[in-house]
Tab-separated table of C-alpha atoms in Angstrom:
chain	number	residue	atom	x	y	z
A	1	MET	CA	54.606	154.912	98.525
A	2	ALA	CA	55.859	157.407	95.947
A	3	ASN	CA	59.299	158.924	96.454
A	4	LEU	CA	59.129	162.376	98.070
A	5	LEU	CA	61.924	163.835	95.942
A	6	GLU	CA	60.311	162.557	92.734
A	7	ALA	CA	57.021	164.150	93.751
A	8	LEU	CA	58.731	167.476	94.474
A	9	GLY	CA	60.312	167.399	91.032
A	10	SER	CA	56.966	167.137	89.277
A	11	ARG	CA	54.462	169.161	91.311
A	12	ILE	CA	53.888	171.448	94.278
A	13	VAL	CA	53.701	169.581	97.573
A	14	VAL	CA	52.095	171.125	100.662
A	15	GLY	CA	53.440	170.551	104.169
A	16	ASP	CA	51.908	171.266	107.572
A	17	GLY	CA	52.393	173.898	110.262
A	18	ALA	CA	54.283	173.657	113.549
A	19	VAL	CA	52.610	171.087	115.798
A	20	ALA	CA	53.956	172.680	118.989
A	21	ALA	CA	52.537	176.069	118.012
A	22	TYR	CA	49.198	174.449	117.201
A	23	LEU	CA	49.124	172.776	120.618
A	24	TYR	CA	49.903	176.135	122.232
A	25	ALA	CA	47.031	177.736	120.312
A	26	GLU	CA	44.810	174.956	121.654
A	27	GLY	CA	45.638	175.907	125.226
A	28	VAL	CA	48.816	174.037	126.170
A	29	PRO	CA	50.907	176.450	128.300
A	30	LEU	CA	54.358	177.607	127.203
A	31	GLY	CA	56.066	176.164	130.267
A	32	ARG	CA	55.244	172.613	129.250
A	33	SER	CA	57.453	170.478	127.012
A	34	PHE	CA	55.462	170.115	123.791
A	35	GLU	CA	57.764	167.300	122.691
A	36	GLY	CA	57.300	165.573	126.045
A	37	MET	CA	53.596	165.322	125.202
A	38	ASN	CA	54.524	162.511	122.794
A	39	LEU	CA	54.754	160.392	125.950
A	40	THR	CA	52.342	162.096	128.345
A	41	ASP	CA	49.524	163.108	125.971
A	42	PRO	CA	49.983	161.199	122.693
A	43	ASP	CA	46.324	161.393	121.688
A	44	ARG	CA	46.509	165.170	121.596
A	45	VAL	CA	49.625	165.098	119.408
A	46	SER	CA	48.018	162.567	117.068
A	47	ALA	CA	44.933	164.765	116.798
A	48	ALA	CA	47.125	167.687	115.716
A	49	HIS	CA	48.689	165.597	112.934
A	50	ARG	CA	45.237	164.401	111.891
A	51	ILE	CA	43.763	167.867	111.510
A	52	TYR	CA	46.678	168.995	109.315
A	53	LEU	CA	46.221	165.913	107.147
A	54	GLU	CA	42.524	166.674	106.824
A	55	ALA	CA	43.436	170.229	105.793
A	56	GLY	CA	45.441	168.857	102.865
A	57	ALA	CA	49.013	168.534	104.137
A	58	GLU	CA	51.028	165.856	102.346
A	59	VAL	CA	54.205	166.216	104.414
A	60	ILE	CA	53.732	165.754	108.162
A	61	ALA	CA	56.514	166.895	110.488
A	62	THR	CA	57.062	164.978	113.714
A	63	ASN	CA	56.538	166.711	117.049
A	64	SER	CA	60.270	166.752	117.806
A	65	PHE	CA	61.596	170.228	116.955
A	66	ALA	CA	63.151	170.779	120.413
A	67	ALA	CA	63.617	167.124	121.335
A	68	ASN	CA	67.406	167.139	121.598
A	69	ARG	CA	69.180	166.568	124.901
A	70	ALA	CA	70.017	170.235	125.548
A	71	CYS	CA	66.454	171.468	125.000
A	72	LEU	CA	64.828	168.612	126.903
A	73	ARG	CA	67.126	169.231	129.881
A	74	ARG	CA	65.104	172.368	130.648
A	75	HIS	CA	62.158	170.095	131.438
A	76	GLY	CA	64.113	167.343	133.163
A	77	LEU	CA	63.623	165.039	130.171
A	78	GLU	CA	67.199	164.771	128.903
A	79	GLU	CA	67.292	161.017	129.554
A	80	LYS	CA	64.230	160.451	127.351
A	81	VAL	CA	65.647	161.761	124.045
A	82	SER	CA	65.406	158.432	122.230
A	83	GLU	CA	61.998	157.559	123.645
A	84	ILE	CA	60.444	160.952	122.814
A	85	ASN	CA	61.779	161.065	119.245
A	86	TRP	CA	60.914	157.448	118.468
A	87	LYS	CA	57.389	158.061	119.731
A	88	ALA	CA	57.163	161.276	117.684
A	89	ALA	CA	57.835	159.295	114.526
A	90	LYS	CA	55.346	156.565	115.418
A	91	LEU	CA	52.558	159.044	116.235
A	92	ALA	CA	52.945	160.813	112.884
A	93	LEU	CA	53.214	157.550	110.939
A	94	GLY	CA	50.168	156.225	112.745
A	95	GLU	CA	48.058	159.121	111.509
A	96	VAL	CA	49.465	159.085	107.976
A	97	GLY	CA	48.646	155.392	107.569
A	98	LYS	CA	47.974	154.577	103.916
A	99	SER	CA	47.156	158.153	102.900
A	100	GLY	CA	50.299	158.497	100.793
A	101	ALA	CA	51.589	161.402	102.875
A	102	TRP	CA	55.216	161.525	103.981
A	103	VAL	CA	56.545	161.866	107.520
A	104	VAL	CA	59.669	163.966	108.068
A	105	GLY	CA	61.594	163.819	111.314
A	106	THR	CA	61.909	167.387	112.553
A	107	MET	CA	65.068	168.634	114.232
A	108	GLY	CA	65.600	172.226	115.342
A	109	PRO	CA	68.754	174.013	116.565
A	110	SER	CA	70.596	172.660	119.592
A	111	GLY	CA	69.643	175.605	121.776
A	112	ILE	CA	73.296	175.994	122.777
A	113	PRO	CA	74.973	179.312	121.810
A	114	GLN	CA	78.011	178.633	119.638
A	115	ALA	CA	80.220	180.439	122.165
A	116	GLU	CA	79.303	177.736	124.697
A	117	TRP	CA	79.982	174.768	122.439
A	118	GLY	CA	82.455	172.336	123.945
A	119	GLY	CA	83.366	171.552	120.349
A	120	ALA	CA	81.524	170.640	117.161
A	121	LYS	CA	81.749	166.933	118.007
A	122	GLU	CA	79.752	167.457	121.205
A	123	VAL	CA	76.927	169.193	119.341
A	124	GLU	CA	77.119	166.658	116.533
A	125	GLU	CA	76.585	163.850	119.043
A	126	LEU	CA	73.541	165.701	120.392
A	127	PHE	CA	72.025	165.776	116.891
A	128	ARG	CA	73.116	162.209	116.139
A	129	LYS	CA	71.208	160.801	119.100
A	130	GLN	CA	68.027	162.613	118.123
A	131	ALA	CA	68.306	161.675	114.454
A	132	GLY	CA	68.971	158.040	115.313
A	133	ALA	CA	65.727	157.748	117.254
A	134	LEU	CA	63.722	159.416	114.476
A	135	LEU	CA	65.245	157.085	111.888
A	136	ASP	CA	64.529	154.061	114.087
A	137	GLY	CA	60.943	155.282	114.275
A	138	GLY	CA	60.628	155.017	110.490
A	139	VAL	CA	60.524	158.604	109.156
A	140	HIS	CA	60.793	159.091	105.393
A	141	ALA	CA	63.162	162.082	105.546
A	142	ILE	CA	64.810	164.464	108.011
A	143	LEU	CA	63.710	168.104	108.251
A	144	LEU	CA	66.349	170.405	109.753
A	145	GLN	CA	64.185	173.431	110.470
A	146	SER	CA	64.815	177.081	111.340
A	147	PHE	CA	68.606	177.055	111.719
A	148	SER	CA	69.875	180.636	111.831
A	149	ASP	CA	73.537	179.551	111.924
A	150	PRO	CA	74.750	177.778	108.741
A	151	LYS	CA	77.628	176.227	110.707
A	152	GLU	CA	75.272	174.533	113.167
A	153	LEU	CA	73.090	173.377	110.281
A	154	SER	CA	76.137	171.783	108.640
A	155	VAL	CA	76.986	169.995	111.897
A	156	ALA	CA	73.431	168.627	112.104
A	157	MET	CA	73.594	167.450	108.489
A	158	GLU	CA	76.863	165.635	109.117
A	159	ALA	CA	75.335	163.872	112.117
A	160	VAL	CA	72.373	162.668	110.048
A	161	ARG	CA	74.511	161.575	107.107
A	162	GLU	CA	76.655	159.370	109.341
A	163	LEU	CA	73.530	157.377	110.194
A	164	HIS	CA	71.530	157.141	106.979
A	165	HIS	CA	71.083	158.477	103.467
A	166	LEU	CA	67.435	159.443	103.695
A	167	PRO	CA	66.644	162.829	102.100
A	168	ILE	CA	67.592	165.897	104.129
A	169	LEU	CA	65.489	169.064	103.966
A	170	ALA	CA	67.605	171.960	105.266
A	171	LEU	CA	65.791	175.195	106.153
A	172	LEU	CA	67.631	178.388	107.091
A	173	ALA	CA	66.076	181.034	109.299
A	174	ALA	CA	66.894	184.681	108.653
A	175	GLY	CA	66.528	187.978	110.448
A	176	ARG	CA	64.088	190.681	109.411
A	177	GLU	CA	66.586	192.049	106.875
A	178	GLY	CA	67.283	188.609	105.410
A	179	THR	CA	70.880	188.498	106.600
A	180	LEU	CA	72.977	185.533	107.680
A	181	PRO	CA	75.535	185.566	110.534
A	182	GLU	CA	78.850	187.259	109.787
A	183	GLY	CA	77.475	188.639	106.527
A	184	LYS	CA	77.684	185.263	104.792
A	185	SER	CA	76.416	185.053	101.219
A	186	TRP	CA	73.160	183.179	100.658
A	187	GLU	CA	74.418	181.784	97.360
A	188	GLU	CA	77.652	180.464	98.855
A	189	THR	CA	75.902	179.106	101.955
A	190	THR	CA	73.257	177.193	100.023
A	191	ARG	CA	75.864	175.867	97.589
A	192	LYS	CA	77.837	174.437	100.516
A	193	LEU	CA	74.685	172.848	101.930
A	194	ARG	CA	73.973	171.159	98.613
A	195	ASP	CA	77.569	169.978	98.316
A	196	ALA	CA	77.214	168.512	101.823
A	197	GLY	CA	74.233	166.458	100.689
A	198	ALA	CA	71.038	168.441	101.332
A	199	GLU	CA	68.482	167.337	98.754
A	200	VAL	CA	66.111	170.217	99.530
A	201	ILE	CA	67.200	173.727	100.539
A	202	GLY	CA	64.806	176.311	101.887
A	203	VAL	CA	63.973	179.169	104.203
A	204	ALA	CA	61.933	179.484	107.386
A	205	PRO	CA	61.610	183.221	108.063
A	206	ALA	CA	60.036	184.270	111.338
A	207	PHE	CA	58.309	187.367	109.969
A	208	GLY	CA	55.774	185.812	107.640
A	209	PRO	CA	55.410	184.722	104.013
A	210	SER	CA	56.177	188.174	102.612
A	211	ALA	CA	59.848	187.605	103.511
A	212	CYS	CA	60.129	184.451	101.410
A	213	GLU	CA	60.250	185.975	97.932
A	214	GLY	CA	63.326	188.095	98.544
A	215	LEU	CA	65.147	185.232	100.255
A	216	MET	CA	64.355	182.689	97.540
A	217	LYS	CA	65.728	185.041	94.893
A	218	ARG	CA	69.090	184.922	96.673
A	219	ILE	CA	69.312	181.150	96.464
A	220	SER	CA	70.927	179.756	93.338
A	221	SER	CA	68.675	177.192	91.703
A	222	GLY	CA	68.554	175.004	88.630
A	223	PRO	CA	66.237	172.415	87.060
A	224	ASP	CA	67.293	169.636	89.457
A	225	GLN	CA	67.489	171.698	92.639
A	226	LEU	CA	64.530	171.444	95.008
A	227	LEU	CA	63.442	174.382	97.162
A	228	ALA	CA	61.168	174.727	100.193
A	229	ALA	CA	59.569	177.587	102.143
A	230	TYR	CA	58.248	177.203	105.713
A	231	PRO	CA	57.609	180.711	107.089
A	232	ASP	CA	55.862	181.542	110.332
A	233	ALA	CA	52.425	183.097	109.933
A	234	GLY	CA	53.849	186.527	110.782
A	235	GLN	CA	54.817	188.604	113.793
A	236	PRO	CA	52.937	187.446	116.910
A	237	GLU	CA	51.156	189.892	119.191
A	238	PHE	CA	50.912	189.451	122.956
A	239	SER	CA	47.288	189.853	124.000
A	240	GLU	CA	45.588	188.871	127.260
A	241	GLY	CA	48.472	186.675	128.320
A	242	ARG	CA	48.893	184.789	125.031
A	243	TYR	CA	50.830	185.153	121.788
A	244	LEU	CA	48.476	185.460	118.826
A	245	TYR	CA	49.003	185.547	115.054
A	246	ALA	CA	46.711	187.873	113.139
A	247	ASN	CA	47.797	186.771	109.653
A	248	HIS	CA	44.690	185.707	107.714
A	249	PRO	CA	44.814	182.299	105.982
A	250	ASP	CA	43.845	183.809	102.611
A	251	TYR	CA	46.711	186.307	102.764
A	252	PHE	CA	49.143	183.548	103.730
A	253	ALA	CA	47.963	181.386	100.835
A	254	GLN	CA	48.143	184.246	98.344
A	255	ARG	CA	51.736	185.144	99.211
A	256	MET	CA	52.868	181.526	99.309
A	257	ALA	CA	51.273	180.836	95.923
A	258	GLU	CA	53.726	183.330	94.390
A	259	LEU	CA	56.702	181.114	95.260
A	260	PRO	CA	56.330	178.240	92.746
A	261	ALA	CA	57.185	180.759	90.014
A	262	LEU	CA	60.583	181.051	91.729
A	263	GLY	CA	61.111	177.297	91.670
A	264	VAL	CA	59.806	176.465	95.147
A	265	ASN	CA	58.500	172.903	95.273
A	266	LEU	CA	57.532	172.401	98.932
A	267	LEU	CA	55.302	174.868	100.789
A	268	GLY	CA	54.596	174.596	104.498
A	269	GLY	CA	54.675	176.727	107.603
A	270	GLY	CA	56.000	177.268	111.090
A	271	SER	CA	54.563	178.957	114.162
A	272	GLY	CA	51.071	180.357	113.755
A	273	VAL	CA	50.393	178.425	110.546
A	274	SER	CA	47.164	176.687	111.468
A	275	PRO	CA	45.207	173.977	109.637
A	276	ALA	CA	43.094	176.821	108.208
A	277	HIS	CA	46.236	178.326	106.645
A	278	ILE	CA	47.191	174.965	105.138
A	279	ARG	CA	43.668	174.403	103.801
A	280	ALA	CA	43.712	177.809	102.080
A	281	LEU	CA	47.212	177.169	100.730
A	282	LYS	CA	46.266	173.766	99.350
A	283	ALA	CA	43.317	175.241	97.478
A	284	LYS	CA	45.444	178.081	96.101
A	285	VAL	CA	48.320	175.998	94.704
A	286	SER	CA	46.356	172.993	93.493
A	287	GLY	CA	47.455	172.289	89.929
A	288	LEU	CA	50.460	174.628	89.974
A	289	LYS	CA	53.776	173.357	88.660
A	290	PRO	CA	57.223	174.452	89.870
A	291	THR	CA	59.290	176.352	87.341
A	292	THR	CA	62.416	174.712	85.935
A	293	GLN	CA	64.043	177.982	84.931
A	294	VAL	CA	67.665	178.316	86.013
A	295	ARG	CA	68.082	181.283	88.313
A	296	VAL	CA	71.364	182.760	89.513
A	297	ALA	CA	71.333	184.580	92.828
A	298	VAL	CA	72.851	188.028	92.894
A	299	GLU	CA	73.888	189.485	96.216
A	300	PRO	CA	73.076	193.194	96.600
A	301	LYS	CA	75.931	195.449	95.556
A	302	ARG	CA	77.052	198.359	97.677
A	303	GLU	CA	78.025	201.109	95.282
A	304	ALA	CA	80.262	203.957	96.324
A	305	ILE	CA	78.779	207.456	96.307
A	306	GLN	CA	80.368	209.676	93.669
A	307	ILE	CA	80.950	213.241	94.831
A	308	SER	CA	81.371	215.945	92.217
A	309	HIS	CA	84.057	218.564	92.744
A	310	GLY	CA	83.191	220.678	89.726
A	311	ALA	CA	83.681	224.420	89.775
A	312	GLY	CA	80.897	226.829	90.490
A	313	GLN	CA	78.047	226.878	92.926
A	314	PRO	CA	75.116	224.500	92.386
A	315	LYS	CA	71.817	226.041	91.467
A	316	ARG	CA	69.708	226.562	94.582
A	317	GLU	CA	66.616	224.377	94.593
A	318	GLU	CA	63.331	225.582	95.981
A	319	SER	CA	63.285	224.799	99.699
A	320	ILE	CA	60.477	223.123	101.566
A	321	LEU	CA	59.765	226.438	103.308
A	322	ASP	CA	59.389	228.157	99.938
A	323	ARG	CA	56.896	225.539	98.839
A	324	LEU	CA	55.017	225.718	102.137
A	325	LYS	CA	54.278	229.377	101.441
A	326	LYS	CA	52.491	228.426	98.235
A	327	GLU	CA	50.894	225.033	98.840
A	328	ARG	CA	50.193	222.236	101.245
A	329	ILE	CA	52.966	219.700	101.521
A	330	ALA	CA	53.205	216.090	102.688
A	331	VAL	CA	56.115	215.032	104.902
A	332	VAL	CA	56.538	211.291	105.459
A	333	GLU	CA	58.783	209.521	107.964
A	334	LEU	CA	60.789	206.592	106.598
A	335	ASP	CA	62.967	204.459	108.869
A	336	SER	CA	66.493	203.714	107.664
A	337	PRO	CA	67.204	199.999	107.070
A	338	ARG	CA	68.537	197.597	109.677
A	339	GLY	CA	70.983	195.969	107.270
A	340	LEU	CA	73.391	197.088	104.551
A	341	ASP	CA	71.100	196.329	101.620
A	342	MET	CA	69.892	199.844	100.750
A	343	GLY	CA	67.937	198.844	97.643
A	344	PRO	CA	64.510	198.344	99.288
A	345	PHE	CA	64.941	201.596	101.235
A	346	PHE	CA	65.576	203.679	98.106
A	347	LYS	CA	62.743	201.915	96.276
A	348	ALA	CA	60.354	202.768	99.113
A	349	ALA	CA	61.526	206.390	99.007
A	350	GLU	CA	60.865	206.571	95.263
A	351	GLU	CA	57.379	205.131	95.692
A	352	LEU	CA	56.560	207.674	98.406
A	353	VAL	CA	57.672	210.542	96.182
A	354	LYS	CA	55.590	209.169	93.304
A	355	ALA	CA	52.611	209.001	95.670
A	356	GLY	CA	52.951	212.701	96.435
A	357	ALA	CA	55.389	213.038	99.328
A	358	THR	CA	57.098	216.424	99.334
A	359	ALA	CA	59.831	215.461	101.778
A	360	LEU	CA	61.059	212.469	103.728
A	361	THR	CA	62.244	212.497	107.327
A	362	LEU	CA	64.424	209.923	109.054
A	363	ALA	CA	63.900	209.419	112.760
A	364	ASP	CA	66.993	209.247	114.942
A	365	ASN	CA	67.410	205.682	116.268
A	366	SER	CA	63.796	204.724	115.550
A	367	LEU	CA	62.356	202.323	118.166
A	368	ALA	CA	65.853	202.116	119.711
A	369	ILE	CA	66.776	199.508	117.086
A	370	LEU	CA	70.213	199.435	115.438
A	371	ARG	CA	69.915	200.865	111.918
A	372	VAL	CA	72.029	202.472	109.224
A	373	ALA	CA	72.917	205.980	110.408
A	374	ASN	CA	70.762	208.750	108.949
A	375	THR	CA	73.889	210.599	107.815
A	376	ALA	CA	75.394	207.602	106.004
């Protein structure tokens, strides 16, 4: 079998979507342990892997995202950590067979808030037990997926590295504004992850593929640095008792196909990314090559506002009321940003003015969500 890292260095490789989310879409209720199905309903898990392979996925993630002791405790399965993860690896490998696809052992966050940690060693042991079972099962690499806290991700990496030197794919989750906890820099965070031994660095945003481009531009990359993107299909909607994703496969594929130009080598998906999404993505990126251009991430700068104290009164501009007496006007509401990066907000304002907006209004505390103050 070809080496996964060598393949990523020479071409675009397509991964799969989240198996648990696929099983949910197929009717498995949320209250059930999706990872526990490795033992109770293995044929159904195998079928999920098979359909992603048939759609064109070359990297198959094991059904083990929440198969650590803390997460399994919610279902009374905490004593079956090793059994569930070992079986997850075997089910995926059984479907891959001689296809040439790779199996990555998936590990998600511990599910324990950092404030409740009994210490990093306790959480590290939790990850170590899960990783050990996946490695015993024969996975080709470890996928640390959707970690919103870089510290917890580093703890998970350390646990894996103590056991084996298989490739580690480390994916960071980010909020809607693309921020990391405590205002940490993306460039510094990803540099530390690489120094700690992550062969592939990437993002797994929860708000769809459109969030990937901005995040990837913040990650420092060079010719020998491999990048991955595994976004969810988009924002789910709750309809008739179920969470549904309305993101069309063609749109998903189109946005994801923009990422190889930024150096992204591995393209996959998370929740809501169905086999149809992967099939469309595979067709869209077939033949594309990742760029080898060195790119330096630049964190957004917050420039101080310069206030003029010159003499004299400023010339009075025509007010909106004056204009209303002469012509029709267009007033557009624009929500202030949720984070401190004001660049996209000002760009949106400029585009609205170019499109014909006469004035912009800012709602007070729009949707009761914390935002930059309108008077800032």
